[in-house]
Rosetta silent file (secondary structure, phi, psi, omega in degrees, C-alpha in Angstrom):
SEQUENCE: MLEAALVGMGRWGQTLVNSVQGRNGTGLRFVAGATRSPDKARGWAAEKGIDLLPDLDAVLADPRVKAVVLATPHRQHAGQVVAAARAGRHVFVEKPFALSKAEAEAAVAACREAGVVLALGHNRRFLPAIAEMKRLLAEGALGTLMHVEGQISGAGAEGWKPGMWRADPHESPLGGMGAMGIHMIDALINLAGPIEQVSVLSQARVLENGLDDTTAMLCRFRAGPTGLFATLASAPRVWRVGLFGSQGRLEQRDAETLVFHPREGEGWERRFERADIERAELEAFAAAVAGGPAYPLPLEEAVHGVSVFETMIHAAASGGPVRVP
SCORE:     score description
SCORE:     0.000 S_00000001
   1 L     0.000  122.505  178.910   14.879   27.894  136.437 S_00000001
   2 E   -83.160  117.325  179.031   11.403   29.419  136.718 S_00000001
   3 E   -89.991  124.658 -170.165   11.711   33.133  137.491 S_00000001
   4 E  -127.113  163.898  174.161    8.809   34.225  139.649 S_00000001
   5 E  -122.929  142.949  175.949    7.380   37.246  141.436 S_00000001
   6 E  -100.598  128.823  173.692    5.805   37.318  144.881 S_00000001
   7 E  -114.796  114.675 -173.136    2.716   39.467  145.397 S_00000001
   8 L   103.590  101.149 -174.515    2.063   39.956  149.102 S_00000001
   9 L  -112.489   36.855  172.821    5.117   40.121  151.360 S_00000001
  10 L   -76.200 -164.462 -175.837    3.562   39.533  154.735 S_00000001
  11 H   -56.032  -45.379 -174.793    4.614   36.718  157.065 S_00000001
  12 H   -75.605  -36.505  175.435    3.384   33.918  154.828 S_00000001
  13 H   -58.839  -41.369  178.699    4.684   35.365  151.586 S_00000001
  14 H   -67.532  -35.666  176.628    8.122   35.591  153.175 S_00000001
  15 H   -60.113  -42.932  179.426    7.813   31.994  154.409 S_00000001
  16 H   -61.718  -48.134 -179.818    7.231   30.825  150.833 S_00000001
  17 H   -61.620  -46.387 -177.462   10.246   32.701  149.505 S_00000001
  18 H   -60.422  -23.815 -177.608   12.497   31.539  152.345 S_00000001
  19 H   -73.420  -20.802 -175.435   11.645   27.914  151.535 S_00000001
  20 H  -128.411  -26.952 -171.173   13.276   28.042  148.077 S_00000001
  21 L   -64.056  125.778  178.282   15.351   31.177  147.534 S_00000001
  22 L    77.140   10.853 -179.197   19.033   30.416  147.177 S_00000001
  23 L  -109.790  136.095 -176.615   18.547   26.671  147.627 S_00000001
  24 L   -70.054  146.773  170.545   19.681   24.211  144.984 S_00000001
  25 L    82.173    5.385 -177.167   17.287   21.996  143.087 S_00000001
  26 L   -81.646  -27.062 -179.417   14.074   23.900  143.680 S_00000001
  27 L    79.612    5.199 -176.748   13.554   24.919  140.044 S_00000001
  28 E  -143.177  139.271  177.133   12.195   28.332  141.064 S_00000001
  29 E  -137.489  133.000  177.072   13.758   31.705  141.876 S_00000001
  30 E   -86.479  126.169 -178.143   12.017   34.907  142.990 S_00000001
  31 E  -115.589  -18.710 -176.280   13.268   37.941  141.085 S_00000001
  32 E  -151.912  172.299  178.191   10.588   40.569  141.759 S_00000001
  33 E  -177.920  171.164  178.573    7.582   41.321  143.900 S_00000001
  34 E  -146.240  152.998 -179.221    5.031   43.808  145.154 S_00000001
  35 L  -155.412  156.927 -179.994    3.360   44.459  148.480 S_00000001
  36 L   -71.505  -22.506 -177.769    0.919   46.903  150.089 S_00000001
  37 L  -125.461   73.393 -173.732    3.542   47.936  152.661 S_00000001
  38 H   -61.383  -32.778 -178.460    6.836   48.201  150.751 S_00000001
  39 H   -63.935  -33.896  178.971    8.703   49.975  153.546 S_00000001
  40 H   -69.599  -28.157 -173.568    8.152   47.005  155.865 S_00000001
  41 H  -103.892   -4.133 -170.616    9.494   44.563  153.284 S_00000001
  42 H   -60.128  -47.257 -178.276   12.279   46.582  151.674 S_00000001
  43 H   -65.546  -42.762  179.354   15.171   45.233  153.720 S_00000001
  44 H   -64.031  -43.036 -179.324   14.005   41.634  153.498 S_00000001
  45 H   -62.141  -42.394  179.105   13.441   41.903  149.726 S_00000001
  46 H   -63.093  -40.932  178.884   16.927   43.325  149.183 S_00000001
  47 H   -61.482  -34.615 -177.795   18.434   40.520  151.257 S_00000001
  48 H   -90.696   -0.274  179.787   16.627   37.937  149.074 S_00000001
  49 L    74.358   30.625 -178.078   17.546   39.602  145.789 S_00000001
  50 L  -106.432  124.387  176.994   13.957   40.572  145.006 S_00000001
  51 E   -78.694  124.036  177.622   13.252   43.803  143.133 S_00000001
  52 E   -79.244  126.102  177.775   10.340   45.681  144.694 S_00000001
  53 L  -113.973  161.316 -171.895    7.816   46.847  142.101 S_00000001
  54 L   -65.342  -38.875 -173.427    4.858   49.203  142.659 S_00000001
  55 L  -165.444 -176.941 -178.732    1.963   46.775  142.142 S_00000001
  56 H   -61.007  -38.849  179.147    0.631   43.692  140.353 S_00000001
  57 H   -58.811  -43.034  179.266    0.417   45.538  137.038 S_00000001
  58 H   -66.275  -37.191  177.111    4.123   46.341  137.220 S_00000001
  59 H   -61.338  -45.360 -177.005    4.885   42.722  138.113 S_00000001
  60 H   -72.301  -18.626  177.445    2.945   41.456  135.100 S_00000001
  61 H   -87.382   -9.488 -178.366    4.709   43.953  132.836 S_00000001
  62 L   -78.512  117.964 -175.923    8.165   42.719  133.872 S_00000001
  63 L   -66.949  -17.881  177.416    9.488   40.485  131.063 S_00000001
  64 L   -69.936  -30.260 -169.301   11.616   38.475  133.516 S_00000001
  65 L   -80.134  116.103  178.274    8.574   37.234  135.391 S_00000001
  66 L  -104.668  -13.946 -179.352    7.198   33.954  134.050 S_00000001
  67 E  -147.996  152.009 -179.868    5.147   33.027  137.125 S_00000001
  68 E  -123.097  133.718  174.544    3.351   34.809  139.945 S_00000001
  69 E  -110.296  120.378 -174.397    2.979   33.596  143.538 S_00000001
  70 E  -103.877  117.663  175.514    0.011   35.223  145.304 S_00000001
  71 L  -127.114   58.072 -170.871    0.046   35.566  149.103 S_00000001
  72 L  -112.666  172.646  176.638   -2.547   38.321  149.261 S_00000001
  73 L   -55.172  148.517 -171.042   -5.882   38.858  151.099 S_00000001
  74 H   -53.737  -45.541 -173.600   -8.458   36.187  150.302 S_00000001
  75 H   -69.909  -13.812  179.114  -10.916   38.341  148.374 S_00000001
  76 H   -85.885  -17.086 -168.920   -8.198   39.484  145.965 S_00000001
  77 H   -56.180  -54.510 -172.101   -7.170   35.996  144.835 S_00000001
  78 H   -60.094  -47.380 -179.889   -9.619   35.287  142.030 S_00000001
  79 H   -63.482  -37.485  179.121   -9.190   38.648  140.286 S_00000001
  80 H   -70.282  -36.108  176.003   -5.411   38.468  140.564 S_00000001
  81 H   -61.956  -45.979 -179.812   -5.339   34.928  139.142 S_00000001
  82 H   -61.080  -44.434 -179.467   -7.391   36.088  136.147 S_00000001
  83 H   -62.294  -43.731 -179.809   -5.119   39.103  135.587 S_00000001
  84 H   -64.775  -42.539 -179.896   -1.975   36.961  135.743 S_00000001
  85 H   -62.297  -44.071 -179.633   -3.424   34.358  133.377 S_00000001
  86 H   -64.588  -24.262  175.902   -4.407   36.996  130.841 S_00000001
  87 L   -87.481    2.605  177.837   -0.819   38.270  130.989 S_00000001
  88 L    78.536   21.563 -179.013    0.402   34.745  130.196 S_00000001
  89 L  -101.281  138.120  172.176    1.910   34.102  133.635 S_00000001
  90 E   -68.562  153.274 -171.325    1.710   30.806  135.479 S_00000001
  91 E  -132.876  129.367  165.963    0.055   31.164  138.890 S_00000001
  92 E  -113.276  121.955 -176.756    0.574   29.751  142.364 S_00000001
  93 E  -122.205  136.142  177.337   -2.129   31.081  144.700 S_00000001
  94 E   -69.857  158.912  175.799   -2.370   30.689  148.443 S_00000001
  95 L   -79.769  160.460  -13.724   -5.479   29.249  150.033 S_00000001
  96 L   -66.686  142.835 -178.048   -8.327   29.860  150.210 S_00000001
  97 L   -52.017  -47.063  177.858   -8.404   29.866  146.408 S_00000001
  98 L  -159.645  178.253  179.075  -11.472   32.148  146.455 S_00000001
  99 L  -109.340    3.281  173.711  -14.510   32.776  148.634 S_00000001
 100 L  -145.099  149.584  179.041  -17.120   31.697  146.081 S_00000001
 101 H   -61.582  -39.542 -178.785  -17.442   28.819  143.653 S_00000001
 102 H   -62.200  -42.183  177.893  -18.252   31.210  140.798 S_00000001
 103 H   -64.367  -42.193 -179.995  -15.015   33.154  141.340 S_00000001
 104 H   -62.801  -43.297  179.469  -12.980   29.953  141.517 S_00000001
 105 H   -63.553  -38.667  178.891  -14.521   28.662  138.280 S_00000001
 106 H   -65.635  -38.984  179.194  -13.774   31.970  136.521 S_00000001
 107 H   -66.388  -43.666  177.821  -10.131   31.817  137.650 S_00000001
 108 H   -62.315  -43.492 -179.465   -9.738   28.235  136.458 S_00000001
 109 H   -61.350  -40.068 -179.951  -11.342   29.095  133.113 S_00000001
 110 H   -64.626  -40.594 -179.635   -8.944   32.023  132.604 S_00000001
 111 H   -69.699  -39.997  178.124   -5.908   29.827  133.266 S_00000001
 112 H   -65.675  -40.721  178.933   -7.129   27.075  130.979 S_00000001
 113 H   -63.531  -37.481 -178.660   -7.861   29.569  128.208 S_00000001
 114 H   -82.753  -12.813 -178.781   -4.372   31.068  128.574 S_00000001
 115 L    71.821   30.844 -179.906   -2.697   27.657  128.769 S_00000001
 116 L  -108.769  155.817  177.893   -0.912   28.454  132.046 S_00000001
 117 L   -78.002  135.768  174.422   -0.396   26.266  135.097 S_00000001
 118 E  -120.467  123.925 -179.572   -2.543   27.084  138.131 S_00000001
 119 E  -126.512  138.465 -179.425   -1.479   25.658  141.511 S_00000001
 120 E  -108.401  134.803 -170.771   -3.225   26.080  144.872 S_00000001
 121 E   -81.914   58.765  171.582   -1.152   26.215  148.052 S_00000001
 122 L   -92.286   86.168 -170.685   -2.596   23.401  150.132 S_00000001
 123 H   -66.653  -20.579 -179.984    0.748   22.351  151.526 S_00000001
 124 H   -67.223  -15.786  174.106   -0.638   19.488  153.655 S_00000001
 125 H   -63.056  -17.102 -176.592   -1.039   17.487  150.440 S_00000001
 126 H  -100.453    9.057  174.577    2.745   17.118  150.616 S_00000001
 127 L   -74.029  127.198  177.391    2.837   15.512  154.079 S_00000001
 128 H   -55.990  -34.511  179.980    4.284   11.979  153.815 S_00000001
 129 H   -66.052  -36.087  176.804    1.720   10.748  156.353 S_00000001
 130 H   -66.463  -42.064  177.684   -1.149   11.954  154.157 S_00000001
 131 H   -60.351  -38.842  179.062    0.367   10.162  151.158 S_00000001
 132 H   -68.586  -37.529  176.934    0.582    6.968  153.231 S_00000001
 133 H   -62.048  -43.140  178.862   -3.056    7.318  154.305 S_00000001
 134 H   -62.218  -41.629 -179.327   -4.092    7.620  150.663 S_00000001
 135 H   -63.582  -45.692 -179.276   -2.051    4.541  149.750 S_00000001
 136 H   -65.662  -37.870  175.244   -3.545    2.426  152.524 S_00000001
 137 H   -60.354  -47.771 -178.006   -7.058    3.539  151.605 S_00000001
 138 H   -62.544  -32.227  179.583   -6.472    2.619  147.959 S_00000001
 139 H   -79.016   -8.491  179.921   -5.172   -0.802  149.010 S_00000001
 140 L    82.507   19.343 -176.617   -8.319   -1.463  151.031 S_00000001
 141 L   -63.019  -24.193 -179.048   -6.528   -1.696  154.390 S_00000001
 142 L   -98.419   -0.121 -172.703   -9.530   -0.130  156.151 S_00000001
 143 L    71.560 -138.675  176.664  -12.207   -2.104  154.350 S_00000001
 144 L   -79.390  124.559  177.227  -15.227    0.111  153.650 S_00000001
 145 E   -72.093  122.432 -173.795  -14.572    3.706  154.723 S_00000001
 146 E  -108.168  -32.265 -172.494  -17.429    4.589  157.060 S_00000001
 147 E  -157.081  149.199 -178.238  -16.484    7.842  158.782 S_00000001
 148 E  -134.218  139.441  176.292  -13.865   10.629  158.653 S_00000001
 149 E  -133.697  144.650  177.363  -12.810   13.157  161.293 S_00000001
 150 E  -150.167  141.205  172.720  -10.495   16.151  161.153 S_00000001
 151 E  -139.741  134.013  170.778   -9.458   19.029  163.387 S_00000001
 152 E  -132.495  124.503 -176.372   -7.042   21.872  162.775 S_00000001
 153 E  -142.557  165.210  179.224   -6.707   24.524  165.459 S_00000001
 154 L  -179.547 -178.493 -174.832   -4.361   27.208  166.731 S_00000001
 155 L  -111.256   15.882 -173.961   -4.223   30.576  168.411 S_00000001
 156 H   -57.973  -35.561 -175.305   -3.410   32.767  165.401 S_00000001
 157 H   -67.934  -15.825  177.420   -6.647   34.759  165.492 S_00000001
 158 H   -64.052  -23.365  179.933   -5.748   36.161  168.908 S_00000001
 159 H   -95.017    3.479 -179.312   -3.277   38.433  167.086 S_00000001
 160 L   -86.418  101.653 -175.072   -5.747   39.703  164.485 S_00000001
 161 L   -95.806  158.517  177.079   -6.348   43.272  165.597 S_00000001
 162 L   -53.238  135.915 -177.444   -8.825   45.841  164.200 S_00000001
 163 L    99.528  -22.815  175.269   -7.500   47.271  160.939 S_00000001
 164 L   -78.819  142.706 -176.261   -5.755   44.043  159.913 S_00000001
 165 H   -64.305  -32.748  179.722   -7.295   42.431  156.839 S_00000001
 166 H   -67.975  -20.467  179.197   -7.578   39.054  158.561 S_00000001
 167 H   -83.351   -0.764  178.195   -9.704   40.687  161.283 S_00000001
 168 L   -84.273  119.981 -179.257  -12.334   41.640  158.689 S_00000001
 169 L   -57.754  -24.405  177.295  -15.267   39.172  158.898 S_00000001
 170 L   -73.513  -27.919  175.730  -15.661   39.439  155.116 S_00000001
 171 L   -86.454  -26.305 -176.634  -12.078   38.185  154.691 S_00000001
 172 L  -127.233   59.497  176.131  -12.353   35.629  157.493 S_00000001
 173 L   -64.204  145.479 -175.725  -15.887   34.205  157.460 S_00000001
 174 L    58.605   38.986  170.956  -16.339   31.429  160.022 S_00000001
 175 H    59.187 -107.767 -174.351  -13.327   32.668  161.970 S_00000001
 176 H   -82.852    6.952 -176.254  -10.346   30.387  161.415 S_00000001
 177 H   -62.108  -45.044 -175.858  -11.675   28.731  158.245 S_00000001
 178 L   -70.149  -38.423 -177.405   -9.691   30.843  155.773 S_00000001
 179 L   -82.420  -33.398 -174.559   -6.404   30.731  157.642 S_00000001
 180 L  -128.291  -56.381 -168.320   -6.569   27.135  158.935 S_00000001
 181 H   -56.599  -34.110 -178.705   -9.773   25.199  158.446 S_00000001
 182 H   -62.819  -27.180  175.206   -9.700   25.183  154.657 S_00000001
 183 H   -61.917  -43.089 -179.549   -6.495   23.101  154.857 S_00000001
 184 H   -71.747  -36.783  175.800   -8.393   20.334  156.648 S_00000001
 185 H   -57.898  -43.651  178.527  -11.331   20.560  154.249 S_00000001
 186 H   -64.553  -39.181  179.051   -8.852   19.968  151.408 S_00000001
 187 H   -62.879  -41.124  179.869   -7.282   17.053  153.299 S_00000001
 188 H   -66.929  -39.982  176.207  -10.675   15.424  153.789 S_00000001
 189 H   -64.134  -42.568  179.570  -11.542   15.883  150.105 S_00000001
 190 H   -59.339  -38.102 -176.036   -8.121   14.499  149.157 S_00000001
 191 H   -88.451  -40.525 -169.723   -8.700   11.386  151.267 S_00000001
 192 H  -115.957   -3.917  176.523  -12.444   10.734  151.053 S_00000001
 193 L    93.333 -172.776 -175.159  -13.612   12.530  147.913 S_00000001
 194 L   -61.520  148.711  176.670  -16.254   15.216  147.309 S_00000001
 195 E   -99.867  133.049 -175.210  -18.522   16.414  150.119 S_00000001
 196 E  -108.401  -19.680 -178.394  -22.214   16.577  149.255 S_00000001
 197 E  -152.882  141.458 -179.536  -23.939   18.002  152.360 S_00000001
 198 E  -136.565  148.416  166.191  -22.928   20.032  155.405 S_00000001
 199 E  -126.117  137.695 -170.685  -24.397   21.282  158.680 S_00000001
 200 E  -136.670  137.893  166.595  -22.377   23.922  160.553 S_00000001
 201 E  -119.023  131.809 -179.489  -22.287   25.612  163.953 S_00000001
 202 E  -143.226  134.083 -175.315  -19.956   28.595  164.323 S_00000001
 203 E  -157.815  167.640  173.881  -19.598   30.968  167.245 S_00000001
 204 L  -103.682  117.645  177.437  -17.288   33.154  169.322 S_00000001
 205 L   -98.413  -37.895 -176.047  -16.464   31.647  172.713 S_00000001
 206 L  -130.398  -26.948 -178.115  -13.448   33.721  173.734 S_00000001
 207 L   -70.966  146.425  178.510  -12.479   36.112  170.924 S_00000001
 208 L  -126.289   25.884 -179.726  -13.684   39.711  171.130 S_00000001
 209 L  -104.782   15.166  176.975  -12.479   40.962  167.735 S_00000001
 210 L    89.934    1.906 -178.802  -15.728   40.248  165.888 S_00000001
 211 L  -109.956  150.951  170.622  -14.669   36.844  164.538 S_00000001
 212 L   -69.234  149.984  175.383  -15.861   33.353  165.366 S_00000001
 213 L  -120.116   -6.408 -176.893  -13.317   31.175  167.150 S_00000001
 214 E  -135.685  113.611 -179.350  -15.164   27.832  167.129 S_00000001
 215 E  -129.887  126.282 -178.463  -16.482   26.258  163.919 S_00000001
 216 E  -130.434  146.317 -176.573  -17.763   22.686  163.681 S_00000001
 217 E  -136.616  138.843  166.270  -19.248   20.753  160.768 S_00000001
 218 E  -110.350  131.304 -175.720  -21.135   17.498  160.265 S_00000001
 219 E  -140.539  167.922  170.114  -21.040   16.326  156.655 S_00000001
 220 E  -126.337  134.714  177.448  -21.724   13.482  154.261 S_00000001
 221 E   -86.688  152.305 -177.787  -19.338   12.550  151.462 S_00000001
 222 L   -59.424  -33.063 -179.011  -20.651   11.722  148.013 S_00000001
 223 L   -78.798   -6.774  175.550  -19.202    8.202  148.281 S_00000001
 224 L   124.301  -36.046 -176.926  -21.169    7.543  151.467 S_00000001
 225 L   -63.445  154.669  169.105  -19.027    8.158  154.594 S_00000001
 226 E   -91.395  167.160 -179.913  -20.048   10.671  157.226 S_00000001
 227 E  -149.555  149.797  172.459  -17.599   13.258  158.535 S_00000001
 228 E  -124.831  140.494 -178.016  -16.886   15.531  161.487 S_00000001
 229 E  -143.841  144.522  173.388  -14.685   18.618  161.283 S_00000001
 230 E  -147.293  147.218  170.390  -13.690   21.402  163.671 S_00000001
 231 E  -137.859  128.415  178.301  -11.392   24.411  163.637 S_00000001
 232 E  -113.761  129.353 -174.094  -10.665   26.538  166.709 S_00000001
 233 L  -100.083    3.977  177.845   -8.997   29.892  166.166 S_00000001
 234 L  -147.488   66.735 -173.411   -8.038   30.598  169.790 S_00000001
 235 L  -157.400  169.082  176.359   -6.816   27.303  171.212 S_00000001
 236 L   -57.723  152.120 -176.392   -3.712   25.075  171.440 S_00000001
 237 L   -67.947  131.872 -179.914   -2.288   23.953  168.104 S_00000001
 238 E  -143.199  137.667  163.651   -3.816   20.736  166.698 S_00000001
 239 E  -136.522  115.398 -176.459   -3.641   18.772  163.441 S_00000001
 240 E  -146.653  131.224  177.743   -5.502   15.464  163.619 S_00000001
 241 E  -130.391  132.660  177.436   -7.115   13.289  160.940 S_00000001
 242 E  -127.087  133.495  175.656   -8.994   10.051  161.555 S_00000001
 243 E  -118.271  125.533 -173.796  -10.248    7.501  159.011 S_00000001
 244 E  -120.050  117.231 -177.639  -12.625    4.829  160.336 S_00000001
 245 E  -121.099  175.259 -178.718  -13.357    1.742  158.262 S_00000001
 246 L   -69.376  -20.523 -176.597  -15.066   -1.600  158.601 S_00000001
 247 L  -119.161    2.690  179.517  -11.695   -3.378  158.954 S_00000001
 248 E   168.563  175.999  177.263   -9.529   -0.814  160.738 S_00000001
 249 E  -139.281  148.937  176.670   -8.774    2.810  161.494 S_00000001
 250 E  -118.968  137.959  177.685   -5.990    5.251  160.713 S_00000001
 251 E  -133.750  120.843  170.549   -5.160    8.265  162.847 S_00000001
 252 E   -92.658  105.793 -172.035   -2.755   11.037  161.953 S_00000001
 253 L   -80.424  -27.383  171.137   -2.083   12.403  165.434 S_00000001
 254 L  -154.627 -172.466 -173.155    0.074   15.275  164.253 S_00000001
 255 L   -61.903  -25.245 -174.136    1.800   16.180  161.000 S_00000001
 256 L  -113.273   -6.644 -172.706    4.420   13.429  161.371 S_00000001
 257 E  -112.539  126.300  179.538    2.728   10.648  163.384 S_00000001
 258 E  -126.655  132.929 -178.487    0.468    7.975  161.866 S_00000001
 259 E  -124.313  134.831  178.333   -1.187    5.135  163.797 S_00000001
 260 E  -119.624  129.024  177.137   -2.966    2.106  162.307 S_00000001
 261 E  -121.952  102.722  177.301   -5.379   -0.089  164.274 S_00000001
 262 E   -75.752  160.660  177.797   -6.627   -3.122  162.308 S_00000001
 263 L   -62.866  -36.034  177.022   -9.828   -4.886  163.313 S_00000001
 264 L  -133.050  149.348  177.927   -7.760   -7.992  164.043 S_00000001
 265 L    89.318 -174.758 -175.386   -4.052   -8.438  164.659 S_00000001
 266 L   -82.789  140.694  173.209   -1.298   -6.028  165.657 S_00000001
 267 L   -94.335 -171.358  178.502   -1.363   -2.354  164.777 S_00000001
 268 E  -152.935  160.521  172.146    1.553    0.017  164.373 S_00000001
 269 E  -126.629  132.374 -176.442    2.695    3.592  164.939 S_00000001
 270 E  -126.924  135.053  177.935    4.988    5.284  162.443 S_00000001
 271 E  -110.132  121.225 -179.152    6.902    8.547  162.794 S_00000001
 272 L   -94.260  152.653  173.575    7.765   10.326  159.533 S_00000001
 273 L   -62.729  142.670  176.885   10.603   12.763  158.939 S_00000001
 274 L   -64.370  129.369 -177.010    9.493   16.400  159.094 S_00000001
 275 L  -103.482  143.634  173.236    8.916   17.595  155.520 S_00000001
 276 L   -84.860   86.201 -171.204    9.477   21.090  154.131 S_00000001
 277 H   -75.151  -21.711  174.244    6.008   21.229  152.634 S_00000001
 278 H   -71.273  -44.571  176.037    6.301   24.842  151.420 S_00000001
 279 H   -61.311  -41.380 -177.095    9.398   23.958  149.417 S_00000001
 280 H   -62.164  -41.814 -177.682    7.676   20.797  148.166 S_00000001
 281 H   -70.700  -36.781  178.105    4.622   22.629  146.843 S_00000001
 282 H   -71.919  -35.564  174.565    6.691   25.292  145.055 S_00000001
 283 H   -62.657  -41.670  179.597    8.964   22.629  143.570 S_00000001
 284 H   -65.118  -37.441  176.193    5.885   20.771  142.313 S_00000001
 285 H   -62.648  -49.197 -179.990    4.582   23.997  140.774 S_00000001
 286 H   -61.456  -39.682  179.463    7.897   24.653  138.993 S_00000001
 287 H   -64.936  -39.890  178.536    8.017   21.052  137.768 S_00000001
 288 H   -65.166  -40.066  177.081    4.496   21.296  136.343 S_00000001
 289 H   -62.577  -36.480 -178.362    5.405   24.513  134.524 S_00000001
 290 L   -77.655    1.233  179.221    8.477   22.769  133.086 S_00000001
 291 L    94.037    9.251  178.920    6.290   20.020  131.619 S_00000001
 292 L   -82.288 -152.365 -179.280    6.822   17.479  134.367 S_00000001
 293 L   -58.917  145.754  176.454    4.132   15.797  136.512 S_00000001
 294 L   -61.101  147.946  176.424    0.875   17.681  136.913 S_00000001
 295 L   -58.686  132.126 -169.273    0.531   19.626  140.155 S_00000001
 296 L   -79.657   41.349  170.543   -0.973   17.136  142.634 S_00000001
 297 L  -141.843   95.854 -178.156   -4.157   19.076  143.348 S_00000001
 298 L   -56.039  141.907 -176.765   -6.662   18.721  140.492 S_00000001
 299 H   -63.298  -28.703  176.667   -8.404   21.988  139.675 S_00000001
 300 H   -63.705  -36.825  177.626  -11.796   20.317  140.055 S_00000001
 301 H   -73.421  -33.235  176.259  -10.900   19.570  143.678 S_00000001
 302 H   -62.155  -45.424  178.870   -9.639   23.128  144.157 S_00000001
 303 H   -66.064  -40.827 -179.060  -13.005   24.478  142.994 S_00000001
 304 H   -63.059  -38.834  177.119  -14.893   21.928  145.092 S_00000001
 305 H   -58.777  -40.830  176.497  -13.020   23.006  148.228 S_00000001
 306 H   -65.193  -40.968  179.877  -14.196   26.582  147.636 S_00000001
 307 H   -61.985  -39.682  177.118  -17.744   25.325  147.050 S_00000001
 308 H   -63.712  -46.379  179.112  -17.668   23.481  150.382 S_00000001
 309 H   -58.377  -48.518 -179.607  -16.378   26.596  152.183 S_00000001
 310 H   -61.196  -41.450  179.792  -19.060   28.786  150.602 S_00000001
 311 H   -66.965  -36.144  176.321  -21.751   26.239  151.491 S_00000001
 312 H   -60.071  -39.417  177.936  -20.500   26.089  155.080 S_00000001
 313 H   -61.179  -45.422  178.507  -21.031   29.856  155.345 S_00000001
 314 H   -64.633  -40.247 -178.271  -24.634   29.454  154.141 S_00000001
 315 H   -66.030  -38.890  178.167  -25.197   26.467  156.447 S_00000001
 316 H   -63.660  -37.799 -179.559  -23.951   28.370  159.499 S_00000001
 317 H   -73.025  -34.911 -174.859  -26.333   31.227  158.686 S_00000001
 318 H   -85.141  -26.000 -179.138  -29.332   28.974  158.008 S_00000001
 319 L    80.566    4.917 -179.003  -28.872   26.620  160.938 S_00000001
 320 L  -132.873  173.785  178.495  -29.727   23.565  158.839 S_00000001
 321 L   -67.908  142.882 -179.121  -28.108   21.116  156.452 S_00000001
 322 E  -132.886  135.290  176.354  -27.221   22.503  153.004 S_00000001
 323 E   -76.183  142.884  179.377  -26.260   20.563  149.873 S_00000001
 324 L   -85.995  124.165  178.443  -22.940   21.464  148.259 S_00000001
 325 L   -61.892    0.000    0.000  -23.308   22.589  144.609 S_00000001
């Protein structure tokens, strides 16, 4: 059993804990944690059997803690990963991994030097429909992949009020990208490979809290396909991925529904069971720490996702296409 500490006990940190705590077979148990607002989390932490500690330093000094799960503001991630690695703790960090490629590379280097597992919380990698899309692509069911489209949207930013860290444009550049859009960027990289060039438009259509609510990207993948991406931060909830090939197309209409249209012959629609993707990602992290299969998000792809995000910020500011480092 991997004994872990949670740093950051807001809504999402609690979601992560609730997915595994007290459940058999997860391989991970939270024993301690720290948060900026301990009074808000005290009752919940006691209910979950989590000892509240003053800060990250105290967490890293606790000999029980073998791994740290970070659900903290975006700009804190890279420095906290480095600190945990230097203390010899395995690290699971929520997305976005960092806000610059240089920070992400430094965090990866620290974990490799310390010999600890580093896992990034892109939970959509654990959707059965995404796994099926990858399998069909690998089998050549679509022929030559020509184009990719993705949209992830929701209304979460409507609740980001002044004073909240998510309402800070430095924490949430391009509006919903950090909270939502980066998940789709990772999905597109997972399916179609590295992105080499982006053009971005980002603006506020309805939000009045200083953040963009509409971000759209046109891109080219290194392997050749073109791509379209959008994230809306004040709109009905959407998760949609489309793969368009010379011999057919695949469409993930929501998290559980996958549709295949071949160029010739009959297509199909398949409905997958709803997956507990937070539990799945933490189980995969614990298994990797225990010497099992590697966590299914290569660190090179984790860094590349940050590089794409950073380049999108530059592209939105410049108004023209920008190559991804």
